[in-house]
Backbone as numpy.savetxt, mean C-alpha at the origin, in Angstrom:
# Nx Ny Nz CAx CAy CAz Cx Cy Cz
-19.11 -3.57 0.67 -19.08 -5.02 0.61 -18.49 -5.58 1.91
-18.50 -6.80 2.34 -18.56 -7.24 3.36 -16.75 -7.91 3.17
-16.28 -7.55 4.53 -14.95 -7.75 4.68 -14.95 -9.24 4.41
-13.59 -10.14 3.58 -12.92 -11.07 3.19 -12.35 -11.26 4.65
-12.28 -11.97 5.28 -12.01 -12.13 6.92 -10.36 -13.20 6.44
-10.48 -14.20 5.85 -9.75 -14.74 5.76 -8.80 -14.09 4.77
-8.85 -13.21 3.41 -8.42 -12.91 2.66 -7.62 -11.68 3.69
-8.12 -11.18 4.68 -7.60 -9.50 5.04 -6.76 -10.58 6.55
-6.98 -11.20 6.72 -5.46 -12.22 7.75 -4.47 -12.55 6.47
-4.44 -12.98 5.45 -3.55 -13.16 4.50 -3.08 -11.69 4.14
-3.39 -10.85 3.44 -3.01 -9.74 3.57 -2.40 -8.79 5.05
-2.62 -9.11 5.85 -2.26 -8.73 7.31 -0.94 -9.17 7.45
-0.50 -10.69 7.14 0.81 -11.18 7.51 1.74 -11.16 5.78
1.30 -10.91 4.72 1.95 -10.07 3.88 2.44 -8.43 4.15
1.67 -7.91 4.37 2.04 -6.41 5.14 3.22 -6.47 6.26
2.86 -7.62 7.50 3.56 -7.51 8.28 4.87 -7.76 7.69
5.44 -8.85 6.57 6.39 -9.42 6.24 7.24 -8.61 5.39
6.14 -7.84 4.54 6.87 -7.11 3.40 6.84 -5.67 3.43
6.70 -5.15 4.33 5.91 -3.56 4.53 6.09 -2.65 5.36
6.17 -3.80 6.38 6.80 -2.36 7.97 8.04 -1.69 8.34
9.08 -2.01 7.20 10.21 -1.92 7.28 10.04 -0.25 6.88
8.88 0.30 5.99 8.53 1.42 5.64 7.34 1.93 6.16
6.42 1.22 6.53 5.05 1.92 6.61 4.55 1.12 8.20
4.10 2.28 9.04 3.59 2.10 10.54 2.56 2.48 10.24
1.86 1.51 11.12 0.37 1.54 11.29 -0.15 2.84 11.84
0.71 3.57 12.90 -0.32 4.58 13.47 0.82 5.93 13.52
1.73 6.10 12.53 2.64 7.26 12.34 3.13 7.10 11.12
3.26 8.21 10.55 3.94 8.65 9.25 5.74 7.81 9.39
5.96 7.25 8.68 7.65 7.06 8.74 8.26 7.18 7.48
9.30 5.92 6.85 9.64 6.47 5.38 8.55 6.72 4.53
7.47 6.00 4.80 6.16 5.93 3.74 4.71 6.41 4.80
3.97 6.46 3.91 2.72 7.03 5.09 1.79 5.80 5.66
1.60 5.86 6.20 0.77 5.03 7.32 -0.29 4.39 6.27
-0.75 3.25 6.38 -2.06 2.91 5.58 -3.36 3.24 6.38
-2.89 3.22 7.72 -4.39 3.68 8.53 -5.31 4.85 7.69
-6.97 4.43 7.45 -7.35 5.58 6.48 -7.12 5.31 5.48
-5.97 4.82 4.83 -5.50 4.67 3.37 -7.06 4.62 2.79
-8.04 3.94 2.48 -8.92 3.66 1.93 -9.92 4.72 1.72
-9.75 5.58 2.99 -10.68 7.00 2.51 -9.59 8.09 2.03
-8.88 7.71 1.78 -7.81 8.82 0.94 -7.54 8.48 -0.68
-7.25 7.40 -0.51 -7.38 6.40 -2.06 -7.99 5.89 -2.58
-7.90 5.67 -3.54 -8.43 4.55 -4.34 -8.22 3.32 -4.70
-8.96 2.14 -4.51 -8.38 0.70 -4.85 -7.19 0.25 -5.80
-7.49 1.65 -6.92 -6.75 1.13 -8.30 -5.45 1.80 -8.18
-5.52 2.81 -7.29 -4.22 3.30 -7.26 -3.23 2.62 -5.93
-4.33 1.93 -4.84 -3.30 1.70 -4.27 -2.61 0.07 -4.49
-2.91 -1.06 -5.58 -2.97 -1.75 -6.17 -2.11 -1.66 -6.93
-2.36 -0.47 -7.73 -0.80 -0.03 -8.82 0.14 0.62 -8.04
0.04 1.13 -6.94 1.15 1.29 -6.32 2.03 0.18 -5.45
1.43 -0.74 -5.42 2.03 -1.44 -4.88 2.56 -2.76 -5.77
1.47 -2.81 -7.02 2.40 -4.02 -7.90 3.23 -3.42 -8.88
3.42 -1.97 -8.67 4.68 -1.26 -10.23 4.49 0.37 -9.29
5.50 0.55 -8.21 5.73 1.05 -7.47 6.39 2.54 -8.71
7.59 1.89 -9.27 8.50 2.65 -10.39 7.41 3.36 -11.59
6.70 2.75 -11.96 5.88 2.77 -12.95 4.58 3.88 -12.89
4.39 3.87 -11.49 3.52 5.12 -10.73 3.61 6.06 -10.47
4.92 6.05 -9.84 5.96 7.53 -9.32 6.46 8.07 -10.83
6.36 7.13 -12.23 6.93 8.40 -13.18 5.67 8.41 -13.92
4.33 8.08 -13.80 3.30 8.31 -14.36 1.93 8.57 -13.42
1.79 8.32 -12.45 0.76 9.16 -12.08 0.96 10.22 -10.89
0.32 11.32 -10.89 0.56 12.34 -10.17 0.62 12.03 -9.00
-0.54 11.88 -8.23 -0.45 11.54 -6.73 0.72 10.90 -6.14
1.33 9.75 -7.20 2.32 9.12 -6.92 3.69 9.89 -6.36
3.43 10.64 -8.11 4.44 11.87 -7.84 4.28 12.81 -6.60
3.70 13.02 -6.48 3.73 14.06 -5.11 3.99 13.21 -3.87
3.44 12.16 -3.37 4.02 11.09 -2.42 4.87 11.29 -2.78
6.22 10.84 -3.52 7.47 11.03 -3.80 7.60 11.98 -3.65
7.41 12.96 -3.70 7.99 14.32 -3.07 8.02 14.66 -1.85
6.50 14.43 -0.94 6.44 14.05 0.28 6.99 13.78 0.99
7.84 12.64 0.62 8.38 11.45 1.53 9.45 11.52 1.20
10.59 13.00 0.71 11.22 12.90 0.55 12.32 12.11 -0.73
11.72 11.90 -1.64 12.21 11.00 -2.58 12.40 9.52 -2.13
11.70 8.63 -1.14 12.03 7.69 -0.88 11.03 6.76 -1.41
11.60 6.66 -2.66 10.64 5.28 -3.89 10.18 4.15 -2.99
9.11 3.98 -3.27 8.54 2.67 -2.60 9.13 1.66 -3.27
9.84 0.48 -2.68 10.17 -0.94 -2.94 9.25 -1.45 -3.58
9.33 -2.00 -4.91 8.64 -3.16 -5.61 9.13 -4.39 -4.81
7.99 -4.96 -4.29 7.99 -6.40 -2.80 7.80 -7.45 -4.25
7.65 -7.27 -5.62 7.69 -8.67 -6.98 6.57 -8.93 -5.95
5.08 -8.93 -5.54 3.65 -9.64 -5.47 2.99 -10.13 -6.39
2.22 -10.65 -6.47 1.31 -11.10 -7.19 0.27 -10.08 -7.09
-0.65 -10.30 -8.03 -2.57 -9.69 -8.01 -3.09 -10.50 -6.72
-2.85 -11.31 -6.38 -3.74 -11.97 -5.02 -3.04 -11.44 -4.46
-2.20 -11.31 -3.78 -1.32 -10.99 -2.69 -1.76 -9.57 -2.41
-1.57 -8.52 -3.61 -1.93 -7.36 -3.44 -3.33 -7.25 -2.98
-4.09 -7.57 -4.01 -5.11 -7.78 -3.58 -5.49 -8.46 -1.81
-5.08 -9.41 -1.28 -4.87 -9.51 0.04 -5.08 -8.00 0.64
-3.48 -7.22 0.49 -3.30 -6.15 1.40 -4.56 -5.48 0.99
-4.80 -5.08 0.01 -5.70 -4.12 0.23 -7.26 -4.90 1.06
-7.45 -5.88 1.12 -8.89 -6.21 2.08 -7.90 -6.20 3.54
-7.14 -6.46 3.50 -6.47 -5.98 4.81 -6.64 -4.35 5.42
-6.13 -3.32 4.82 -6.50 -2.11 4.57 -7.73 -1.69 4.66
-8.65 -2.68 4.83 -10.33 -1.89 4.47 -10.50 -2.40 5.95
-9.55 -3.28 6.74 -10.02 -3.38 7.99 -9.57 -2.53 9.07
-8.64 -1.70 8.37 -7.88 -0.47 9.36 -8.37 0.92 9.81
């Protein structure tokens, strides 16, 4: 489907605001890079990972293993909305 241009600049300066404190664009740091994210994941997981961060890491696997990954360092619940998230991820499909 055809990139949300305006929706993935809204998501772009949500990321920038709420996100880089953990996650770099072009290196692994506390969290993994989203670059790619989209051919590694899935919409629904990276959606639920980001609106119930807690809720993922003790119920779905992948989650779990990121958490292991990364050292035990739980991803921050940023309290988003479904648009907002939604944002990042058409943001993400432009990376």
């Amino acid at each position: 489907a055809e990139i949300n241009t305006e929706m993935a600049a809204t998501g772009e300066a949500i990321y920038n605001s709420n996100c880089t404190a953990c996650h770099k664009l072009d290196k692994r740091f506390i969290g993994p890079s989203p670059r790619g994210i989209m051919k590694r994941r899935s919409p629904e997981l990276i959606m639920n990972m980001i609106l119930d961060p807690k809720l993922m890491t003790e119920q779905d696997r992948c989650a779990k293993d990121l958490l292991v990954e990364f050292n035990g360092a739980a991803m921050a619940n940023q309290n988003l909305t479904v648009e907002e998230t939604r944002a990042i991820l058409e943001y993400f499909r432009t990376l």
